[in-house]
Structures are given as structure tokens and as C-alpha cells.
Coordinates of C-alpha atoms in Angstrom, one line a residue:
X1 CA -86.2 10.1 7.2
X2 CA -83.7 10.2 10.6
X3 CA -80.3 11.3 9.4
X4 CA -77.7 8.9 10.1
X5 CA -75.7 10.3 13.2
X6 CA -72.9 12.2 13.5
X7 CA -69.2 10.5 13.6
X8 CA -67.5 10.6 16.7
X9 CA -63.9 9.0 16.7
X10 CA -61.9 7.2 19.5
X11 CA -61.1 9.5 22.6
X12 CA -58.8 8.4 25.4
X13 CA -58.6 10.1 28.9
X14 CA -56.6 9.8 31.9
X15 CA -57.2 10.0 35.4
X16 CA -55.5 10.3 39.0
X17 CA -56.0 11.2 41.9
X18 CA -54.7 15.0 41.9
X19 CA -54.5 14.8 38.3
X20 CA -50.5 14.2 38.4
X21 CA -48.4 11.6 39.7
X22 CA -46.1 12.6 42.9
X23 CA -44.4 10.1 43.1
X24 CA -41.1 9.3 46.0
X25 CA -38.3 6.8 45.1
X26 CA -39.0 3.8 47.1
X27 CA -42.6 4.7 48.0
X28 CA -45.8 4.0 47.3
X29 CA -46.9 3.3 43.7
X30 CA -49.8 5.4 42.9
X31 CA -53.1 4.6 40.2
X32 CA -54.6 6.0 37.6
X33 CA -57.0 4.9 35.0
X34 CA -57.1 4.6 31.0
X35 CA -60.3 5.2 29.8
X36 CA -60.7 4.2 26.0
X37 CA -64.5 5.8 24.5
X38 CA -64.5 4.1 21.1
X39 CA -66.6 6.3 18.3
X40 CA -68.9 5.1 15.6
X41 CA -67.1 5.6 12.6
X42 CA -64.1 2.4 13.4
X43 CA -63.5 -0.6 15.3
X44 CA -59.9 -2.0 16.4
X45 CA -58.9 -5.3 16.2
X46 CA -55.3 -4.6 18.4
X47 CA -55.3 -1.2 20.0
X48 CA -52.6 -0.9 22.1
X49 CA -52.1 1.6 25.2
X50 CA -48.4 2.3 24.9
X51 CA -46.6 4.7 27.9
X52 CA -43.3 6.8 27.3
X53 CA -41.9 9.5 29.1
X54 CA -37.9 10.6 28.8
X55 CA -35.0 10.5 30.5
X56 CA -35.2 12.3 34.0
X57 CA -32.2 14.9 34.6
X58 CA -33.3 15.7 38.1
X59 CA -32.7 19.2 40.1
X60 CA -29.3 20.3 40.6
X61 CA -27.7 19.2 44.1
X62 CA -29.9 16.1 44.1
X63 CA -28.3 12.9 44.4
X64 CA -29.6 10.7 41.1
X65 CA -29.6 6.8 41.8
X66 CA -29.6 4.3 39.2
X67 CA -31.5 1.3 38.5
X68 CA -34.4 0.7 36.7
X69 CA -36.3 4.1 37.7
X70 CA -39.2 2.9 37.6
X71 CA -42.1 0.3 37.5
X72 CA -45.6 0.3 35.7
X73 CA -48.1 -2.4 36.1
X74 CA -51.7 -3.1 35.1
X75 CA -54.4 -4.4 36.9
X76 CA -55.2 -7.7 35.6
X77 CA -59.3 -8.0 36.0
X78 CA -58.8 -11.8 35.6
X79 CA -56.8 -12.4 38.1
X80 CA -57.3 -9.9 40.2
X81 CA -53.5 -8.8 40.2
X82 CA -51.1 -6.6 39.2
X83 CA -48.6 -7.5 36.0
X84 CA -45.5 -5.6 34.6
X85 CA -46.9 -3.4 31.8
X86 CA -44.2 -1.8 29.3
X87 CA -42.8 2.1 30.3
X88 CA -41.0 3.8 27.8
X89 CA -38.2 6.0 29.1
X90 CA -36.6 7.6 25.8
X91 CA -36.1 11.1 24.1
X92 CA -36.8 10.2 21.1
X93 CA -40.1 9.0 19.6
X94 CA -40.9 5.0 18.9
X95 CA -42.9 4.6 15.7
X96 CA -46.1 3.5 15.7
X97 CA -44.6 0.6 13.3
X98 CA -42.6 -0.8 15.6
X99 CA -45.2 -1.8 18.3
X100 CA -47.2 -5.0 18.7
X101 CA -49.9 -6.3 20.6
X102 CA -52.8 -4.7 21.6
X103 CA -56.4 -5.5 21.7
X104 CA -60.3 -5.5 20.5
X105 CA -62.2 -2.4 20.7
X106 CA -65.3 -2.3 19.4
X107 CA -67.6 0.8 17.9
X108 CA -69.0 2.9 20.8
X109 CA -67.6 0.6 23.4
X110 CA -65.9 1.8 26.6
X111 CA -62.8 0.5 28.3
X112 CA -61.7 1.4 31.6
X113 CA -57.7 0.4 32.2
X114 CA -56.6 0.8 35.6
X115 CA -52.4 1.8 36.2
X116 CA -49.7 2.0 39.0
X117 CA -46.1 3.1 38.4
X118 CA -43.9 3.1 41.3
X119 CA -40.1 4.6 41.3
X120 CA -37.3 2.3 42.7
X121 CA -35.4 3.5 45.2
X122 CA -32.4 3.4 43.4
X123 CA -34.0 5.3 40.6
X124 CA -33.7 9.2 39.2
X125 CA -35.6 12.3 40.2
X126 CA -37.2 14.9 38.4
X127 CA -40.5 16.1 36.4
X128 CA -41.2 14.5 32.9
X129 CA -45.1 13.9 31.5
X130 CA -46.2 10.4 31.1
X131 CA -47.1 10.4 27.4
X132 CA -49.9 8.1 27.2
X133 CA -50.6 6.5 23.1
X134 CA -53.1 4.8 21.3
X135 CA -51.5 2.7 18.7
X136 CA -53.4 0.9 16.2
X137 CA -50.7 -1.8 15.6
X138 CA -52.6 -3.1 12.5
X139 CA -52.7 0.5 10.9
X140 CA -49.3 1.4 12.5
X141 CA -50.3 4.1 13.4
X142 CA -52.0 6.1 16.5
X143 CA -55.8 5.7 16.9
X144 CA -56.2 9.5 18.6
X145 CA -54.1 12.4 19.8
X146 CA -52.1 11.4 22.9
X147 CA -52.7 12.5 26.4
X148 CA -50.2 13.9 28.6
X149 CA -50.2 12.9 32.4
X150 CA -48.2 15.0 34.7
X151 CA -45.4 13.3 36.8
X152 CA -43.1 14.3 39.5
X153 CA -40.3 11.9 41.0
X154 CA -38.8 13.5 44.6

């Protein structure tokens, strides 16, 4: 008799050219991908990829801008265009119970999502990682350990 397969869990990987985002205010956006690899133990009806970074303080002597600061977009394969995506900029943690939405991810499924981040001309400078979390909005908890994407804006 063949033993059952070992249990596996959901994992997430973030990939970008150079391993980090190096943005310039008012410059071109930089793309990155988020790869979700589901294990064989859970199926998700509403799995949300959530993004957060802390407020940028900037380097001493660097004039800080004002305005929205950043624009995150997700590539929509159905339309072939980029759509706005939520990027939370705050120095505290938003509880998983306050997130809504998400899309299904079957057992052993793999999904790759494309994103791009741009620093607006009036935004701040500095360095703060972008935290990528996977929230199971049906269960109000993180479905996997979050991943950190290095980021700086000049």
C-alpha cells in the first residue's frame, strides 16, 4: 500500500529584477510578480494578496514631497491592462479580520500575479520594505507567512 503524500502548505514568493524595487519619484514603474503555490491541505475560496509598507521618513537634507506617494497596479490578463491595487501605507498592522475580497485557489494550484509600483513625483523618498501578505478572508487570518520585498525611492 502506498502511503498518503506528505502534507504541504501554501507558500508565496515575490520576484523582481535585482531582487528589490529601486524607484525614482516621477519615474517609470517597476514590475514584480507574486507566485502563490498552494499545498495539498487547504482550498481557499477568498485568498487576498495584501500589500503594506511603512511611512517613508526620508534621508536628512532630502526635500520631502507631498501627495499620494505611490501607485500600485495589478495586471488584469482578461483585459490586458493594468488596474489599481491597494497599497496600505501605515506604521501599524491591519488585522486580517478587516480585509475583504480575494479569489479562489484550489489545492495544489499555482497562480502568478503581476504587479507594478510607481513613486509619484510629489511623493516621499526613503527606504521601507513592501510586506506581501496572504489573507484568507473567510477565516480572518494570514494563510501563509508574509514575504518582504526590499524597496527604496530616490
